[in-house]
PDB file of C-alpha atoms in Angstrom:
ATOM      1  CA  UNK A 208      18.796   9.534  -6.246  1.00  0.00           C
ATOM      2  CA  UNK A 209      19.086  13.126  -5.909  1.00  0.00           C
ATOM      3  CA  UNK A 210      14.899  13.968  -6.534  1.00  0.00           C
ATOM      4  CA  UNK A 211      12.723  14.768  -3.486  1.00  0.00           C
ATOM      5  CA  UNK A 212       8.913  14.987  -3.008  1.00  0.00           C
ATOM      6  CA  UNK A 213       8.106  18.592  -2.821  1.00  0.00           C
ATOM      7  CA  UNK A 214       4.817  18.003   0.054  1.00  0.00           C
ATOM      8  CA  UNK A 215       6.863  17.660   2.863  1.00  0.00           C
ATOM      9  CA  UNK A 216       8.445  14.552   4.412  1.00  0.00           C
ATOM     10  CA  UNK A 217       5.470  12.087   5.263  1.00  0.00           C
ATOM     11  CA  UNK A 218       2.627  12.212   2.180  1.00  0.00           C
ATOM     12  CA  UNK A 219       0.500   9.467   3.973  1.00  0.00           C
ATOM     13  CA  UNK A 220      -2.959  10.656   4.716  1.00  0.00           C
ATOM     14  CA  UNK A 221      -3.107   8.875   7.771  1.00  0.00           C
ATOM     15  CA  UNK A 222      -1.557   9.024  10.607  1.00  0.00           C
ATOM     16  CA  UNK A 223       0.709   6.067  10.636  1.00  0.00           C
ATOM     17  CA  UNK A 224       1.264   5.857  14.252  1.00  0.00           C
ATOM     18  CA  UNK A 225      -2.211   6.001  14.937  1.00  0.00           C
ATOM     19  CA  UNK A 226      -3.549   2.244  16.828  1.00  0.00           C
ATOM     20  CA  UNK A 227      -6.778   2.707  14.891  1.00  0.00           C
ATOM     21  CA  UNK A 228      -4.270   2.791  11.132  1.00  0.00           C
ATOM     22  CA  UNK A 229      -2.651  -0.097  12.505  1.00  0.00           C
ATOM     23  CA  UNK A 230      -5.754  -2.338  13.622  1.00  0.00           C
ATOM     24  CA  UNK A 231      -7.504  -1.505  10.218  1.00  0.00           C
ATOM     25  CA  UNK A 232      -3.644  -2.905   8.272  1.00  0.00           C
ATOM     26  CA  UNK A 233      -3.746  -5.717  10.074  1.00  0.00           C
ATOM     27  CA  UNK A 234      -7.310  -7.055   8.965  1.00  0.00           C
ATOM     28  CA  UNK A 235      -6.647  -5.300   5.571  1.00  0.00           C
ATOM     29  CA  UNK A 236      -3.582  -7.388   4.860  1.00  0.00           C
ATOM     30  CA  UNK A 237      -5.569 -10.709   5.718  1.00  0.00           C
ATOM     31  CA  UNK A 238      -8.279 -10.110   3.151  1.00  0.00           C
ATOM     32  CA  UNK A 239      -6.530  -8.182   0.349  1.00  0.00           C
ATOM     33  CA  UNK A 240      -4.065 -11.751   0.035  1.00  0.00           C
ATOM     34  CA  UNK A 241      -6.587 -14.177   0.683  1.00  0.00           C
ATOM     35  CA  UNK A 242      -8.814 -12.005  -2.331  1.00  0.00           C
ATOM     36  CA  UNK A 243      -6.020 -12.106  -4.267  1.00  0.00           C
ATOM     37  CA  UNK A 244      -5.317 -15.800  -4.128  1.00  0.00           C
ATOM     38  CA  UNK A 245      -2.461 -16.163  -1.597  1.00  0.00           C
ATOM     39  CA  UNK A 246       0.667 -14.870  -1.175  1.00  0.00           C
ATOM     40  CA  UNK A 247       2.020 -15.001  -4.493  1.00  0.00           C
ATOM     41  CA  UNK A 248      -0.952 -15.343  -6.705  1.00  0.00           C
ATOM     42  CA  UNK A 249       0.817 -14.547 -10.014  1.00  0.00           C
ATOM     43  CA  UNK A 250       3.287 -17.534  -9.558  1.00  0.00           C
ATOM     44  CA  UNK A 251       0.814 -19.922  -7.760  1.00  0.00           C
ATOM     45  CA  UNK A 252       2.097 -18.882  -4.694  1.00  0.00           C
ATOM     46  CA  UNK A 253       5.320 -21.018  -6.150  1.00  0.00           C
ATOM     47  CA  UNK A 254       8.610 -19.418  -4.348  1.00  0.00           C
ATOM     48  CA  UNK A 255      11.444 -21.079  -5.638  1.00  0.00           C
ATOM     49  CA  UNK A 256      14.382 -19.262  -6.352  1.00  0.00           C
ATOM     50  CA  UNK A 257      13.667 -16.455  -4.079  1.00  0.00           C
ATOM     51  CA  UNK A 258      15.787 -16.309  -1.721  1.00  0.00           C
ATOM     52  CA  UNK A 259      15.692 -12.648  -0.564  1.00  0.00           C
ATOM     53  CA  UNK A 260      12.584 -10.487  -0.172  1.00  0.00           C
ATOM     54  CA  UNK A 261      12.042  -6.667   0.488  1.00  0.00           C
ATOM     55  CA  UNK A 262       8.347  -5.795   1.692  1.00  0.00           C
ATOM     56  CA  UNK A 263       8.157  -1.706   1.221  1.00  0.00           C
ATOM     57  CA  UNK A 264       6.075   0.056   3.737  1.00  0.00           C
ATOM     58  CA  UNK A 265       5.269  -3.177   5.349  1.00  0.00           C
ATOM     59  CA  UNK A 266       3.202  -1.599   7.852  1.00  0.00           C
ATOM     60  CA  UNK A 267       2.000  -4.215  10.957  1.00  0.00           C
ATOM     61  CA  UNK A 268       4.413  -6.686   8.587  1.00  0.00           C
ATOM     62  CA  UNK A 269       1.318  -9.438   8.519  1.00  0.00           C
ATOM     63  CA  UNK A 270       2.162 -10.104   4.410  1.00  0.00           C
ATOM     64  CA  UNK A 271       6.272 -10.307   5.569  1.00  0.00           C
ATOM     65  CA  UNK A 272       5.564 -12.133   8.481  1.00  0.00           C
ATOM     66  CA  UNK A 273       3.559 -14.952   6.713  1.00  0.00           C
ATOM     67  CA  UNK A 274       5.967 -15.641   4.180  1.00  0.00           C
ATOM     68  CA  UNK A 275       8.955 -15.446   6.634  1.00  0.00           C
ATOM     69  CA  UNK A 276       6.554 -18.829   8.644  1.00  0.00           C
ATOM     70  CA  UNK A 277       5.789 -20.673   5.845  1.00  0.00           C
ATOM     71  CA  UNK A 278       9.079 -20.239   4.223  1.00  0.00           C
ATOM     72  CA  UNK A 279      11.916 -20.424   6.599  1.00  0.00           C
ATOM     73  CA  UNK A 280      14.481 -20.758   3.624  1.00  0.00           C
ATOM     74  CA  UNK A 281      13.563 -17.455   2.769  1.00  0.00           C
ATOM     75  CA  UNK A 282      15.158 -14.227   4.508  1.00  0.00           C
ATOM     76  CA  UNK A 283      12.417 -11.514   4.569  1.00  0.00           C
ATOM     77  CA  UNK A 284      13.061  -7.889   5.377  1.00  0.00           C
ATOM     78  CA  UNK A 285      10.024  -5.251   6.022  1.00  0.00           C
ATOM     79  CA  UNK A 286      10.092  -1.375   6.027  1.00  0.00           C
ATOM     80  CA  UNK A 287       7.708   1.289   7.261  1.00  0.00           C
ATOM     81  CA  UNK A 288       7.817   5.020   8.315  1.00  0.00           C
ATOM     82  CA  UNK A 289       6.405   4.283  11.084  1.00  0.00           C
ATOM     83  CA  UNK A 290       8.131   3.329  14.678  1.00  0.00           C
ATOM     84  CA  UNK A 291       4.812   1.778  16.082  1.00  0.00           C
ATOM     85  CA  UNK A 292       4.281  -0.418  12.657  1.00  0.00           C
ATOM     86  CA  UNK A 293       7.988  -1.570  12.677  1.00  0.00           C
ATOM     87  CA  UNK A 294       7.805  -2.299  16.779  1.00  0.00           C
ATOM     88  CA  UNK A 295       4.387  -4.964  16.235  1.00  0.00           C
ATOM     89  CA  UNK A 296       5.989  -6.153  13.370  1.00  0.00           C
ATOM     90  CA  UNK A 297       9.481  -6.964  15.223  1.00  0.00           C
ATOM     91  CA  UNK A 298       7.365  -8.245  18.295  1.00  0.00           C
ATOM     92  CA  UNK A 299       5.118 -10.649  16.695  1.00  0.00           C
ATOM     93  CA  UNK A 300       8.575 -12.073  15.091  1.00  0.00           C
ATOM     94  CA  UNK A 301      10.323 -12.326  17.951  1.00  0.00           C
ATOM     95  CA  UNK A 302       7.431 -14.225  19.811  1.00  0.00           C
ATOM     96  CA  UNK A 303       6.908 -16.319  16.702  1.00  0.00           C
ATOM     97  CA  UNK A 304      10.561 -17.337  16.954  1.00  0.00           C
ATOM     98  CA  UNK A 305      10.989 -15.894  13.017  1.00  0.00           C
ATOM     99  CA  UNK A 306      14.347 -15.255  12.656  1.00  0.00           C
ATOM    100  CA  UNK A 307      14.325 -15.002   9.301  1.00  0.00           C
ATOM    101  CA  UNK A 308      12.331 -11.937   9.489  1.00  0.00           C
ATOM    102  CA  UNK A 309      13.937  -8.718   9.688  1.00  0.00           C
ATOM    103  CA  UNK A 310      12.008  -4.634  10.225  1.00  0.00           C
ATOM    104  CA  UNK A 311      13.362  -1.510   9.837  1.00  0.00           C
ATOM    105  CA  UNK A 312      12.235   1.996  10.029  1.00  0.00           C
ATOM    106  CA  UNK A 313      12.465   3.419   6.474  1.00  0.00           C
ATOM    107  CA  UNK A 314      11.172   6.563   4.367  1.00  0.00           C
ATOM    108  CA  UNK A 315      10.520   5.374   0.970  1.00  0.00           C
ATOM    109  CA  UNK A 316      10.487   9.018  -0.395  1.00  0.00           C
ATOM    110  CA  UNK A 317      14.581   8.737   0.014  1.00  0.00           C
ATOM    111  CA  UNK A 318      17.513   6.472  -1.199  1.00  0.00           C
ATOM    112  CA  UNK A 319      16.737   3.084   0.146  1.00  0.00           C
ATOM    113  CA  UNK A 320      19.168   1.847   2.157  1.00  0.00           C
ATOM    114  CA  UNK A 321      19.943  -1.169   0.871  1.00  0.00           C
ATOM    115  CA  UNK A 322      22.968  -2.049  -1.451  1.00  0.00           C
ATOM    116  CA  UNK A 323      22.395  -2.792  -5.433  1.00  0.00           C
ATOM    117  CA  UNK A 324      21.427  -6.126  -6.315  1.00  0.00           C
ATOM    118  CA  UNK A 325      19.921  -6.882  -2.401  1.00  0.00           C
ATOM    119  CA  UNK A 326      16.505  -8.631  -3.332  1.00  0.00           C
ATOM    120  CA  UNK A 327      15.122 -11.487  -5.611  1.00  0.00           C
ATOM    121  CA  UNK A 328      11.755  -9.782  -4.750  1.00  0.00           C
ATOM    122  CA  UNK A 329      10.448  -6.732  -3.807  1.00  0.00           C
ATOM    123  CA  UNK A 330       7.229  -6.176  -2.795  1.00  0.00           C
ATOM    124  CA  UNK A 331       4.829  -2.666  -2.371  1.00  0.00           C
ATOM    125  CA  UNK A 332       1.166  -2.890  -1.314  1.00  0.00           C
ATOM    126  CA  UNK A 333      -0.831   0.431  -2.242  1.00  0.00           C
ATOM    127  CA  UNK A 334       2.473   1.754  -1.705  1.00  0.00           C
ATOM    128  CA  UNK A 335       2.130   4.893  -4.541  1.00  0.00           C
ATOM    129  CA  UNK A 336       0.767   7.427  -2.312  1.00  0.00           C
ATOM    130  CA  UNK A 337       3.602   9.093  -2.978  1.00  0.00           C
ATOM    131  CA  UNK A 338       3.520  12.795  -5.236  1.00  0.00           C
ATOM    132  CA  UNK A 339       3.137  10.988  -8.853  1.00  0.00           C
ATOM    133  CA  UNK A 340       6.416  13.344 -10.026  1.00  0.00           C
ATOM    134  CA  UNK A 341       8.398  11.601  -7.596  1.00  0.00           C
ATOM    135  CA  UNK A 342       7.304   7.685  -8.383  1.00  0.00           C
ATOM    136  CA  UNK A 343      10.125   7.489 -11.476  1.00  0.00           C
ATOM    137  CA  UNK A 344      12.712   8.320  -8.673  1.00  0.00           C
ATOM    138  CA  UNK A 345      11.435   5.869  -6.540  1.00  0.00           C
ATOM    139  CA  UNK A 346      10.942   2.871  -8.955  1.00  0.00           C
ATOM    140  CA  UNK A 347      14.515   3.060 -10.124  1.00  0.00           C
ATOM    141  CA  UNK A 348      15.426   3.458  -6.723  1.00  0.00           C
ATOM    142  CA  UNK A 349      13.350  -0.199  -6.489  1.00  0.00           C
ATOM    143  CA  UNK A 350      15.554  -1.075  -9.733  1.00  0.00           C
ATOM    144  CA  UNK A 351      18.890  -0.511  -8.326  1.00  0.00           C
ATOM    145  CA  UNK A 352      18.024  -2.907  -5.035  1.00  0.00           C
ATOM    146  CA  UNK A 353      16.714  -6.126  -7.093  1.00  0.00           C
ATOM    147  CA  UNK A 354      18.935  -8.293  -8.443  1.00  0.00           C
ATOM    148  CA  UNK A 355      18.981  -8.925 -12.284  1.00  0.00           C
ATOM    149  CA  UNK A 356      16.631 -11.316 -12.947  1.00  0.00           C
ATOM    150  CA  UNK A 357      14.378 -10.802  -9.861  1.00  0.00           C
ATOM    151  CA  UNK A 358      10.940  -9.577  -9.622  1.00  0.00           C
ATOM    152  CA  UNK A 359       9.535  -5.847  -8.343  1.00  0.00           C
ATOM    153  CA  UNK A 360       6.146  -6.780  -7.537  1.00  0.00           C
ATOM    154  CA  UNK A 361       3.463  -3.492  -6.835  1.00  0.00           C
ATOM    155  CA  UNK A 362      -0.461  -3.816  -6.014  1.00  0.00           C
ATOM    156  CA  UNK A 363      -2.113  -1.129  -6.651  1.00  0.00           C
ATOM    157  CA  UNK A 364      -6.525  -0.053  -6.779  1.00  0.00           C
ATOM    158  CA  UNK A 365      -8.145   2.927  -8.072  1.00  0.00           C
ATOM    159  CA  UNK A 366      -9.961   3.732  -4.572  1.00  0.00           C
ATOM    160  CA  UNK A 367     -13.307   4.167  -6.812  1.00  0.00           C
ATOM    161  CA  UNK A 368     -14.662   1.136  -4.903  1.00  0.00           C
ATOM    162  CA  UNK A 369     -18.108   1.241  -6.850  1.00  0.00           C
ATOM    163  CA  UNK A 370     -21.208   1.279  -4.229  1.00  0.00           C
ATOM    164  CA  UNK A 371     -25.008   2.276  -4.212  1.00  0.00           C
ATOM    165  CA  UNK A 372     -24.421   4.306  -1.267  1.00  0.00           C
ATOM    166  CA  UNK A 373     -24.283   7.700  -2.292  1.00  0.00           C
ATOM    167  CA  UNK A 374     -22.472   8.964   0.661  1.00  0.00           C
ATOM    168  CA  UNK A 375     -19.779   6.130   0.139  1.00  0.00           C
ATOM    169  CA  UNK A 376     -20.002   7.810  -3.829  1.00  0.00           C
ATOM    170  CA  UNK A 377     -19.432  11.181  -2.471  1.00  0.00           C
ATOM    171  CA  UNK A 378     -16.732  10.531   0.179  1.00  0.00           C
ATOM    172  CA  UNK A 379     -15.050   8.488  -2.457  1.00  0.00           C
ATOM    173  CA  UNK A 380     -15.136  11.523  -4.772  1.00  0.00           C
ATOM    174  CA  UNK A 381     -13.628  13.808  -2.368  1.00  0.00           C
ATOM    175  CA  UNK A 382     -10.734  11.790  -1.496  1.00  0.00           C
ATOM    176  CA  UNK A 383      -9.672  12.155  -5.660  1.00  0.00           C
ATOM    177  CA  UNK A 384     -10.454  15.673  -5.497  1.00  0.00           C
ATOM    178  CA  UNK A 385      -7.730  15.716  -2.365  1.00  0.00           C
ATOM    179  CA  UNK A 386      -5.119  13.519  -3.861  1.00  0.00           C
ATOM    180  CA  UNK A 387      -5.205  15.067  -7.079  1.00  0.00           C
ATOM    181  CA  UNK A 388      -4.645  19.274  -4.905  1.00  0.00           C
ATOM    182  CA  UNK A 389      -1.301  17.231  -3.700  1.00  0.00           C
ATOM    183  CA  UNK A 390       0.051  15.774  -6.686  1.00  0.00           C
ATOM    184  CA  UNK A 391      -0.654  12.169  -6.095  1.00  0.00           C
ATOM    185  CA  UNK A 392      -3.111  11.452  -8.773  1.00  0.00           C
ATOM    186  CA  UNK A 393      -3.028  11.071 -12.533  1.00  0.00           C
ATOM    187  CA  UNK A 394      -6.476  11.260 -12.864  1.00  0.00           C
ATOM    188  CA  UNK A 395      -6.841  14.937 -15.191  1.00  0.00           C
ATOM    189  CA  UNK A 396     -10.465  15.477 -13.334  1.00  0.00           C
ATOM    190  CA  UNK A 397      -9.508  13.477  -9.630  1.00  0.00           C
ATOM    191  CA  UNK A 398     -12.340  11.245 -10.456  1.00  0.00           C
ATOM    192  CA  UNK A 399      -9.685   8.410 -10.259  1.00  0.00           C
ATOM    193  CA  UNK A 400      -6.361   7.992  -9.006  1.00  0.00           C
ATOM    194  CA  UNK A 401      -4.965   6.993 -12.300  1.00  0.00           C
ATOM    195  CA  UNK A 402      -2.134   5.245 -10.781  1.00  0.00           C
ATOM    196  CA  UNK A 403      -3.364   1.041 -12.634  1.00  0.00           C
ATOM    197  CA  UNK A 404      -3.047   2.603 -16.279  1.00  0.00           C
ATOM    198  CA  UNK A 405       0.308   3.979 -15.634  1.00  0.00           C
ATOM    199  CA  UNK A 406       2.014   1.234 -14.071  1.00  0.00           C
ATOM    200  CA  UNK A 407       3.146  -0.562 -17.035  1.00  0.00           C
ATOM    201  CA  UNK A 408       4.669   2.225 -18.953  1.00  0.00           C
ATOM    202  CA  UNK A 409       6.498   3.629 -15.102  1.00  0.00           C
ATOM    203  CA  UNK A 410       7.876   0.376 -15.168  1.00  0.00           C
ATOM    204  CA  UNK A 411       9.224   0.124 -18.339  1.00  0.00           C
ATOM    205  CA  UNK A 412      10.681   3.660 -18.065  1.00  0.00           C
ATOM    206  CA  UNK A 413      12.651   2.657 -14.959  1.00  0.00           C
ATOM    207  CA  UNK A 414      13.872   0.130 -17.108  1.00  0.00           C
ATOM    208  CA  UNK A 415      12.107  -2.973 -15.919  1.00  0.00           C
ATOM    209  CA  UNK A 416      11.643  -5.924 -18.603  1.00  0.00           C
ATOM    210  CA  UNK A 417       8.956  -8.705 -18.964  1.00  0.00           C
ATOM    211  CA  UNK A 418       5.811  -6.393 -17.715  1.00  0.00           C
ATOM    212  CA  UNK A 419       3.131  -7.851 -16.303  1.00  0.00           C
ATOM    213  CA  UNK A 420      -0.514  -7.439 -15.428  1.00  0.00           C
ATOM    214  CA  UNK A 421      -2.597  -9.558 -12.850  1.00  0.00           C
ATOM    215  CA  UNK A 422      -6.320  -8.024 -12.308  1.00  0.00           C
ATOM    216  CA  UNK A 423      -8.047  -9.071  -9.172  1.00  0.00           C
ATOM    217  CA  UNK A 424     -11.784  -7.874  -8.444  1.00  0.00           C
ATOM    218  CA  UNK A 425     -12.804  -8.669  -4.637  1.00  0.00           C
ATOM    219  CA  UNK A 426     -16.435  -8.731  -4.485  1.00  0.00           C
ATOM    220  CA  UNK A 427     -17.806  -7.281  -1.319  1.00  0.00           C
ATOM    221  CA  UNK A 428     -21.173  -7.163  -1.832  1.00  0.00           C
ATOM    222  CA  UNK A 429     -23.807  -7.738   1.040  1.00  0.00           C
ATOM    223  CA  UNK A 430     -23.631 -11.534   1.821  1.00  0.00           C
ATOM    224  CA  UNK A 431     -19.970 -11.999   0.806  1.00  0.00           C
ATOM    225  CA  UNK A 432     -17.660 -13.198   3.207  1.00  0.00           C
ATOM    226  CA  UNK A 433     -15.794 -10.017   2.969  1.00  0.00           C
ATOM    227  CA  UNK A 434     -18.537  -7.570   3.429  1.00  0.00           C
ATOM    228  CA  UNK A 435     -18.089  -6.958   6.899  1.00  0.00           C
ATOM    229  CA  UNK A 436     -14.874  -6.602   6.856  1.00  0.00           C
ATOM    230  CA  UNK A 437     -14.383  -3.953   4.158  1.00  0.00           C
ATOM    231  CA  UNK A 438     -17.690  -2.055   5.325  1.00  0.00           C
ATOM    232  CA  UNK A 439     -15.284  -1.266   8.604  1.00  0.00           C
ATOM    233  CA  UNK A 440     -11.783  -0.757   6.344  1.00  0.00           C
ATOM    234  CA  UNK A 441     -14.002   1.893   5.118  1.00  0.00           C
ATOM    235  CA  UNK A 442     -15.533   3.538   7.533  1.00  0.00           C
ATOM    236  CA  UNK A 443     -12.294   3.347   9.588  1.00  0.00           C
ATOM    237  CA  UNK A 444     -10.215   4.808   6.474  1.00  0.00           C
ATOM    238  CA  UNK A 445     -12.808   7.918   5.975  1.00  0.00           C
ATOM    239  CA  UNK A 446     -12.394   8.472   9.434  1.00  0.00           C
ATOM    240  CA  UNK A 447      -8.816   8.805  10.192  1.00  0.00           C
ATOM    241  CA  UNK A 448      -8.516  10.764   6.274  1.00  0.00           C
ATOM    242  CA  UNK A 449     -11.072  13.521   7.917  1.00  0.00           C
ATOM    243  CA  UNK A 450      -8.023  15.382   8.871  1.00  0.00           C
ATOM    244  CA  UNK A 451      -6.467  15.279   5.338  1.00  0.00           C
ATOM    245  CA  UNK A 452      -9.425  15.620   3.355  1.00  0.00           C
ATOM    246  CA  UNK A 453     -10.429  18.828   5.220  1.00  0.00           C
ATOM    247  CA  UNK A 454      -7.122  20.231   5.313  1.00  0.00           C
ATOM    248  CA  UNK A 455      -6.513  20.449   1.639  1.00  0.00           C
ATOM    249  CA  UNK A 456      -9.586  22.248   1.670  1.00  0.00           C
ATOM    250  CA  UNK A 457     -11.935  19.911  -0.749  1.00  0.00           C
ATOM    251  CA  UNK A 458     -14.844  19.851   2.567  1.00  0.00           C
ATOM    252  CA  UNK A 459     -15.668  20.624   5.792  1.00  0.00           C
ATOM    253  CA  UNK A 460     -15.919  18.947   9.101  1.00  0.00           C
ATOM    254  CA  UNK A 461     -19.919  19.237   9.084  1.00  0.00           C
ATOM    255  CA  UNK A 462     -19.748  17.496   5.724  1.00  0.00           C
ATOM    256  CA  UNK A 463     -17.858  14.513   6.211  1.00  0.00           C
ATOM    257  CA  UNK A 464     -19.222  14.506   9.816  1.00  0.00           C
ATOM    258  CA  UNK A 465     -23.103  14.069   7.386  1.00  0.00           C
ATOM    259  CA  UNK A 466     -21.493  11.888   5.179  1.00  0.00           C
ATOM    260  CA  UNK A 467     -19.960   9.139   7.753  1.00  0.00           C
ATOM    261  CA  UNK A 468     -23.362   9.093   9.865  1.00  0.00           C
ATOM    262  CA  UNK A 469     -24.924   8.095   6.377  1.00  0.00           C
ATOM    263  CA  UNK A 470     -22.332   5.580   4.914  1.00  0.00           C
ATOM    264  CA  UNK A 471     -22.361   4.032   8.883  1.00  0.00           C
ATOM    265  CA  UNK A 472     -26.486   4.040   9.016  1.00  0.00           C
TER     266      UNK A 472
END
């Protein structure tokens, strides 16, 4: 793998050593599974013949951590750029007595280490941050680590989480204006990310097989059971992205500053 990213070494928006980024994975893992059905929705949560399971940018590890509990057979193994993700992550194993359950600090934007043929399964959560020129680099770098016949298994969202707030609207819409001035959106206007529509044809061209599609909606709405809890993954997210979204220029602090009092009124 000989491509790099051409924004720098770290393209997350966030600061992934920041506490607050941490705190706001942790509850996001819990309610993003249990939305989508469980840990492996698409096979009704059925694990057999996985033996071996990569979790890319794992963060806090919660989604690696669960599977390495409830399946002990199984040997998990988590990555993150981030020290303070992969020290929780290696804590809450060792106190859970997981020793299945492996964490290493990793930068997905270069050649995995791992050897060819290492995982039945390898997993990525809203892991396509990345610049969109550099994603066919990494997915055959994903192609080269899972063994023939296993599974590489990516969740992805739009981030146009639709809302009658119009400060939620407008926040939303500068965040795709920002991703698309760095590269990481297909979207032609920034409206969207564009990253769901590509996915199959990404896939295919890093030569995977048997392509797949598995649509979840998670309704949030006031009254759900998940309304509180994404009405704070929100206003957390806009918060720590202030930085981000003002430094690529697409508003200013007194703007965002209007539009978080709003969306938190």
């Amino acid at each position: 793998m000989t491509s790099e990213p051409s924004k720098g070494d770290n393209v997350y928006f966030n600061n992934p050593e920041s506490g607050a980024e941490m705190a706001r994975l942790i509850d996001q893992d819990r309610y993003i599974t249990e939305g989508m059905g469980g840990l492996l929705a698409e096979r009704s949560n059925d694990f057999s013949g996985i033996h071996r399971i990569l979790d890319m940018a794992c963060g806090p590890g919660g989604w690696a951590l669960e599977i390495a509990y409830t399946h002990p057979e199984i040997e998990v193994v988590g990555f993150d750029i981030s020290q303070a993700m992969i020290d929780y992550a290696r804590a809450r194993a060792r106190v859970q007595g997981l020793d299945n359950a492996s964490f290493r600090v990793m930068d997905m934007q270069k050649p995995l280490d791992f050897p060819d043929d290492s995982f039945d399964l390898v997993n990525g959560r809203f892991v396509l941050f990345i610049p969109t020129s550099f994603i066919p680099v990494f997915l055959k770098e994903c192609m080269r680590i899972t063994r023939p016949g296993g599974t590489i298994r990516l969740t992805e969202s739009e981030w146009t989480a639709p809302s009658t707030s119009p400060a939620m609207e407008q926040m939303l819409g500068l965040i795709g204006r920002a991703l698309k001035r760095v590269g990481q959106s297909f979207s032609p206007s920034g409206n969207l990310v564009g990253i769901t529509p590509m996915l199959r044809s990404l896939l295919k061209d890093a030569g995977c097989t048997n392509v797949q599609h598995m649509a979840h909606v998670i309704d949030y709405s006031s009254g759900e059971p998940v309304h509180d809890a994404f009405c704070k993954d929100f206003a957390t997210v806009y918060r720590l992205m202030q930085p981000f979204l003002i430094g690529v220029g697409v508003t200013t602090q007194e703007e965002v500053d209007r539009l978080q009092r709003q969306m938190e009124a």
